[in-house]
Amino acid sequence: MSARRVVVTGAGRGIGEALATAFAARGDRVVVNDLDAAAAEAVAARIGAVAAPGDAASGEGIAALLATARRELGGVDLYCANAGVAPKGGADAAPEAWSQAWEVNVMAHVRAAEQLLPEWLERGEGRFLATVSAAGLLTMLGSAPYAVTKHGALAFAEWLSATYRHRGVRVHALCPQGVRTDMLASTGEIGQALLAPTAIEPAEVAEAVLRAIAAEEFLILPHTEVADYYTARATTPDRWLAGMNRLQQGLEEGAAR
């Protein structure tokens, strides 16, 4: 088992922390990134990794993060674009919410790939993990910005794999449903009603990631039932949308009681 050089964004807590912990336990050398400097440093200290707090969405922030990884690790073998935001609202969500979701959930992936690809293509290998969420395969009632941008994150991961797979770049799209994290806790009544009953621990997500990387699987589905939902969405879209709308109506009726 060879050690990898791994960067995990949004690793101060939740899925990112679990990923960083699992990679470090495997023997990988890890850089822990998070906007919350104290959280990043605490996780790095606990698992014996390098803390690199900062903004992993802007081009400048990603450049600084990769500079740290190259200085401390000598390069990057696996980049986990895990940081994400889930603003509430529909078409009426504030422009700032749409902009933040686009920057963090999509453009952070694009900018990281832009800076990593020259290095990876030159040496003929590299690995990119995008934390997409099942919302990217399906949708997320209650948060149009999240649903739309997670679809974008999935589309970019697919494009990246289709374009560079033959040149040694491997891509994975991590698509869990509910995970017991601060983000789930912040989703409000709709998110809790939809996701909490089948929510799993972040460590279970990390275990699924390790298995999928070993098996070279693009889609990582810690909730296996998501594959059936995705199939129904693709093959019977009207029926699937009608079912989702009934679910929305049920949530509205429950909130009105």
Coordinates of N, CA, C and O in Angstrom, one line a residue, residues 132-222:
V132 N -20.1 15.8 -4.1 CA -21.2 16.3 -4.9 C -22.5 16.3 -4.1 O -23.2 17.3 -4.1
S133 N -22.8 15.2 -3.4 CA -24.0 15.0 -2.7 C -25.0 14.3 -3.7 O -25.0 14.5 -4.9
A134 N -25.9 13.6 -3.1 CA -27.0 13.0 -3.9 C -27.9 14.1 -4.5 O -28.5 13.8 -5.5
A135 N -27.8 15.3 -4.0 CA -28.5 16.4 -4.6 C -28.1 16.6 -6.1 O -28.8 17.1 -6.9
G136 N -26.8 16.3 -6.3 CA -26.3 16.5 -7.7 C -26.8 15.5 -8.7 O -26.9 15.7 -9.9
L137 N -27.2 14.3 -8.2 CA -27.8 13.3 -9.0 C -29.3 13.4 -9.1 O -30.0 13.1 -10.1
L138 N -29.9 13.9 -8.0 CA -31.4 14.0 -7.9 C -31.8 15.5 -7.8 O -31.8 16.2 -8.8
T139 N -32.1 15.9 -6.6 CA -32.4 17.4 -6.4 C -32.4 17.5 -4.8 O -32.3 16.6 -4.1
M140 N -32.6 18.8 -4.4 CA -32.7 19.0 -3.0 C -33.9 20.0 -2.7 O -33.8 21.2 -3.0
L141 N -35.0 19.5 -2.3 CA -36.1 20.3 -2.0 C -35.7 21.3 -0.9 O -35.1 20.9 0.1
G142 N -36.2 22.6 -1.0 CA -35.8 23.6 0.0 C -34.6 24.4 -0.3 O -34.4 25.4 0.3
S143 N -33.8 24.0 -1.3 CA -32.6 24.7 -1.6 C -32.3 24.6 -3.1 O -31.5 23.7 -3.5
A144 N -32.8 25.6 -3.8 CA -32.5 25.6 -5.2 C -31.0 25.9 -5.5 O -30.4 25.2 -6.4
P145 N -30.4 26.8 -4.8 CA -28.9 27.1 -5.1 C -28.1 25.8 -4.8 O -27.2 25.5 -5.6
Y146 N -28.4 25.0 -3.8 CA -27.6 23.8 -3.6 C -27.9 22.8 -4.6 O -26.9 22.2 -5.2
A147 N -29.1 22.5 -5.0 CA -29.5 21.5 -6.0 C -28.8 21.9 -7.3 O -28.2 21.0 -8.0
V148 N -29.0 23.1 -7.7 CA -28.5 23.5 -9.0 C -26.9 23.4 -9.1 O -26.4 22.9 -10.1
T149 N -26.3 23.9 -8.1 CA -24.8 24.0 -8.1 C -24.2 22.6 -7.9 O -23.1 22.3 -8.5
K150 N -24.9 21.7 -7.2 CA -24.4 20.3 -7.1 C -24.6 19.6 -8.4 O -23.8 18.7 -8.7
H151 N -25.6 19.9 -9.2 CA -25.7 19.3 -10.5 C -24.5 19.8 -11.3 O -23.9 19.0 -12.1
G152 N -24.1 21.1 -11.2 CA -22.9 21.6 -11.9 C -21.7 20.9 -11.4 O -20.8 20.6 -12.3
A153 N -21.5 20.6 -10.1 CA -20.3 19.9 -9.7 C -20.2 18.5 -10.3 O -19.1 18.1 -10.7
L154 N -21.4 17.8 -10.4 CA -21.4 16.5 -11.0 C -21.0 16.6 -12.5 O -20.2 15.8 -13.0
A155 N -21.6 17.6 -13.2 CA -21.3 17.8 -14.6 C -19.8 18.0 -14.8 O -19.2 17.5 -15.8
F156 N -19.2 18.8 -14.0 CA -17.8 19.1 -14.1 C -16.9 17.8 -13.9 O -16.0 17.5 -14.6
A157 N -17.3 17.1 -12.8 CA -16.6 15.8 -12.5 C -16.7 14.8 -13.7 O -15.7 14.2 -14.1
E158 N -17.9 14.7 -14.3 CA -18.1 13.8 -15.4 C -17.2 14.3 -16.6 O -16.5 13.5 -17.3
W159 N -17.2 15.6 -16.9 CA -16.4 16.2 -18.0 C -14.9 15.9 -17.7 O -14.2 15.5 -18.7
L160 N -14.5 16.1 -16.5 CA -13.1 15.9 -16.2 C -12.7 14.5 -16.4 O -11.6 14.2 -17.0
S161 N -13.5 13.5 -16.0 CA -13.2 12.1 -16.2 C -13.2 11.7 -17.7 O -12.3 11.1 -18.2
A162 N -14.2 12.2 -18.4 CA -14.3 11.9 -19.8 C -13.2 12.4 -20.7 O -12.8 11.8 -21.7
T163 N -12.7 13.6 -20.2 CA -11.7 14.3 -21.0 C -10.2 13.8 -20.7 O -9.4 13.7 -21.6
Y164 N -10.0 13.4 -19.5 CA -8.6 13.1 -19.1 C -8.3 11.7 -18.6 O -7.2 11.4 -18.2
R165 N -9.3 10.8 -18.6 CA -9.1 9.5 -18.0 C -8.0 8.8 -18.7 O -7.2 8.1 -18.1
H166 N -7.9 8.9 -20.1 CA -6.9 8.1 -20.8 C -5.5 8.7 -20.6 O -4.5 8.1 -21.0
R167 N -5.4 9.9 -19.9 CA -4.1 10.5 -19.6 C -3.7 10.3 -18.1 O -2.8 11.0 -17.7
G168 N -4.4 9.4 -17.5 CA -4.1 9.1 -16.1 C -4.8 9.8 -15.0 O -4.5 9.6 -13.8
V169 N -5.7 10.7 -15.3 CA -6.4 11.4 -14.3 C -7.7 10.7 -13.9 O -8.5 10.4 -14.8
R170 N -7.8 10.3 -12.7 CA -9.0 9.5 -12.2 C -9.8 10.5 -11.4 O -9.3 11.3 -10.6
V171 N -11.1 10.4 -11.6 CA -12.1 11.3 -10.9 C -13.2 10.5 -10.2 O -13.6 9.4 -10.7
H172 N -13.6 11.0 -9.1 CA -14.6 10.3 -8.3 C -15.6 11.4 -7.9 O -15.3 12.5 -7.5
A173 N -16.9 11.0 -7.9 CA -18.0 11.9 -7.4 C -18.7 11.3 -6.2 O -19.3 10.2 -6.4
L174 N -18.5 11.9 -5.1 CA -19.1 11.4 -3.8 C -20.5 12.0 -3.7 O -20.6 13.2 -3.6
C175 N -21.5 11.1 -3.6 CA -22.9 11.5 -3.6 C -23.7 10.9 -2.5 O -24.6 10.1 -2.7
P176 N -23.4 11.2 -1.2 CA -24.2 10.7 -0.1 C -25.5 11.5 0.0 O -25.7 12.6 -0.5
Q177 N -26.5 10.9 0.7 CA -27.7 11.6 1.1 C -27.3 12.2 2.5 O -26.3 12.9 2.6
G178 N -28.2 12.0 3.5 CA -28.0 12.7 4.8 C -26.8 12.1 5.5 O -26.6 10.9 5.6
V179 N -25.9 13.0 6.0 CA -24.8 12.7 6.8 C -24.8 13.5 8.1 O -25.2 14.7 8.0
R180 N -24.6 12.9 9.2 CA -24.7 13.6 10.5 C -23.6 14.7 10.7 O -22.6 14.4 11.3
T181 N -23.8 15.8 10.1 CA -22.8 16.9 10.1 C -23.5 18.2 10.5 O -24.8 18.3 10.6
D182 N -22.7 19.3 10.7 CA -23.3 20.6 11.0 C -24.2 21.0 9.8 O -25.2 21.7 10.0
M183 N -23.8 20.7 8.6 CA -24.6 21.1 7.4 C -26.0 20.5 7.5 O -27.0 21.2 7.2
L184 N -26.1 19.2 7.8 CA -27.4 18.6 7.9 C -28.2 19.3 9.0 O -29.4 19.6 8.8
A185 N -27.6 19.6 10.1 CA -28.3 20.3 11.2 C -28.8 21.7 10.8 O -29.8 22.2 11.4
S186 N -28.1 22.3 9.8 CA -28.5 23.7 9.4 C -29.6 23.7 8.3 O -30.0 24.8 7.9
T187 N -30.0 22.5 7.8 CA -30.9 22.5 6.7 C -32.4 22.8 7.0 O -33.2 23.0 6.1
G188 N -32.7 22.9 8.3 CA -34.0 23.3 8.7 C -35.0 22.1 8.7 O -34.6 20.9 8.5
E189 N -36.3 22.4 8.8 CA -37.3 21.3 8.9 C -37.3 20.5 7.6 O -37.5 19.2 7.7
I190 N -37.2 21.1 6.4 CA -37.3 20.3 5.2 C -36.1 19.3 5.1 O -36.3 18.1 4.8
G191 N -34.9 19.8 5.4 CA -33.8 19.0 5.3 C -33.8 17.9 6.3 O -33.5 16.7 6.0
Q192 N -34.2 18.2 7.5 CA -34.3 17.2 8.6 C -35.4 16.1 8.2 O -35.1 14.9 8.3
A193 N -36.5 16.5 7.6 CA -37.5 15.6 7.3 C -37.1 14.6 6.1 O -37.4 13.4 6.1
L194 N -36.3 15.2 5.2 CA -35.9 14.4 4.0 C -34.7 13.5 4.3 O -34.6 12.4 3.9
L195 N -33.8 14.0 5.1 CA -32.4 13.4 5.2 C -32.1 12.7 6.5 O -31.4 11.7 6.6
A196 N -32.7 13.3 7.6 CA -32.3 12.7 8.9 C -32.6 11.3 9.2 O -31.8 10.6 9.8
P197 N -33.8 10.8 8.7 CA -34.1 9.4 9.0 C -33.1 8.4 8.5 O -32.9 7.3 9.1
T198 N -32.4 8.6 7.4 CA -31.4 7.7 6.9 C -30.0 8.2 6.9 O -29.1 7.7 6.3
A199 N -29.8 9.2 7.8 CA -28.5 9.8 7.8 C -27.5 8.8 8.4 O -27.8 8.0 9.3
I200 N -26.2 8.9 7.9 CA -25.1 8.1 8.4 C -24.0 8.9 9.0 O -24.0 10.2 8.8
E201 N -23.1 8.3 9.6 CA -21.9 9.0 10.2 C -20.9 9.4 9.1 O -20.7 8.6 8.1
P202 N -20.2 10.5 9.3 CA -19.1 10.9 8.3 C -18.1 9.7 8.1 O -17.6 9.6 7.0
A203 N -17.8 9.0 9.2 CA -16.8 7.9 9.0 C -17.3 6.9 8.1 O -16.5 6.2 7.3
E204 N -18.6 6.6 8.0 CA -19.1 5.7 7.0 C -18.9 6.2 5.6 O -18.7 5.4 4.7
V205 N -19.1 7.5 5.4 CA -18.8 8.1 4.1 C -17.4 7.9 3.7 O -17.0 7.5 2.6
A206 N -16.5 8.1 4.6 CA -15.0 8.0 4.4 C -14.7 6.5 4.0 O -13.9 6.3 3.1
E207 N -15.3 5.6 4.7 CA -15.1 4.2 4.3 C -15.5 3.8 2.9 O -14.8 3.1 2.2
A208 N -16.6 4.4 2.5 CA -17.1 4.2 1.2 C -16.2 4.8 0.1 O -16.0 4.2 -0.9
V209 N -15.6 5.9 0.5 CA -14.6 6.6 -0.4 C -13.4 5.7 -0.6 O -12.9 5.5 -1.7
L210 N -12.9 5.2 0.5 CA -11.7 4.3 0.4 C -12.0 3.1 -0.5 O -11.1 2.7 -1.3
R211 N -13.1 2.5 -0.3 CA -13.5 1.3 -1.2 C -13.6 1.7 -2.6 O -13.1 1.0 -3.5
A212 N -14.2 2.8 -2.9 CA -14.5 3.2 -4.3 C -13.2 3.6 -5.0 O -13.0 3.3 -6.2
I213 N -12.3 4.3 -4.3 CA -11.0 4.6 -4.9 C -10.2 3.3 -5.2 O -9.7 3.2 -6.3
A214 N -10.3 2.3 -4.3 CA -9.6 1.1 -4.6 C -10.2 0.4 -5.8 O -9.5 -0.3 -6.6
A215 N -11.5 0.5 -6.0 CA -12.2 -0.2 -7.1 C -12.2 0.7 -8.3 O -12.8 0.2 -9.3
E216 N -11.7 1.9 -8.3 CA -11.7 2.8 -9.4 C -13.1 3.1 -9.9 O -13.4 3.1 -11.1
E217 N -14.0 3.4 -9.0 CA -15.4 3.7 -9.3 C -15.6 5.2 -9.3 O -15.2 5.9 -8.4
F218 N -16.3 5.7 -10.4 CA -16.6 7.1 -10.5 C -17.6 7.6 -9.5 O -17.4 8.5 -8.7
L219 N -18.8 6.9 -9.5 CA -19.8 7.3 -8.5 C -19.6 6.6 -7.2 O -19.5 5.4 -7.2
I220 N -19.6 7.4 -6.1 CA -19.5 6.8 -4.8 C -20.8 7.1 -4.1 O -21.2 8.2 -3.9
L221 N -21.5 6.0 -3.8 CA -22.9 6.1 -3.2 C -22.9 5.4 -1.9 O -23.3 4.2 -1.7
P222 N -22.6 6.1 -0.8 CA -22.7 5.6 0.6 C -24.1 5.1 0.9 O -24.3 4.2 1.7

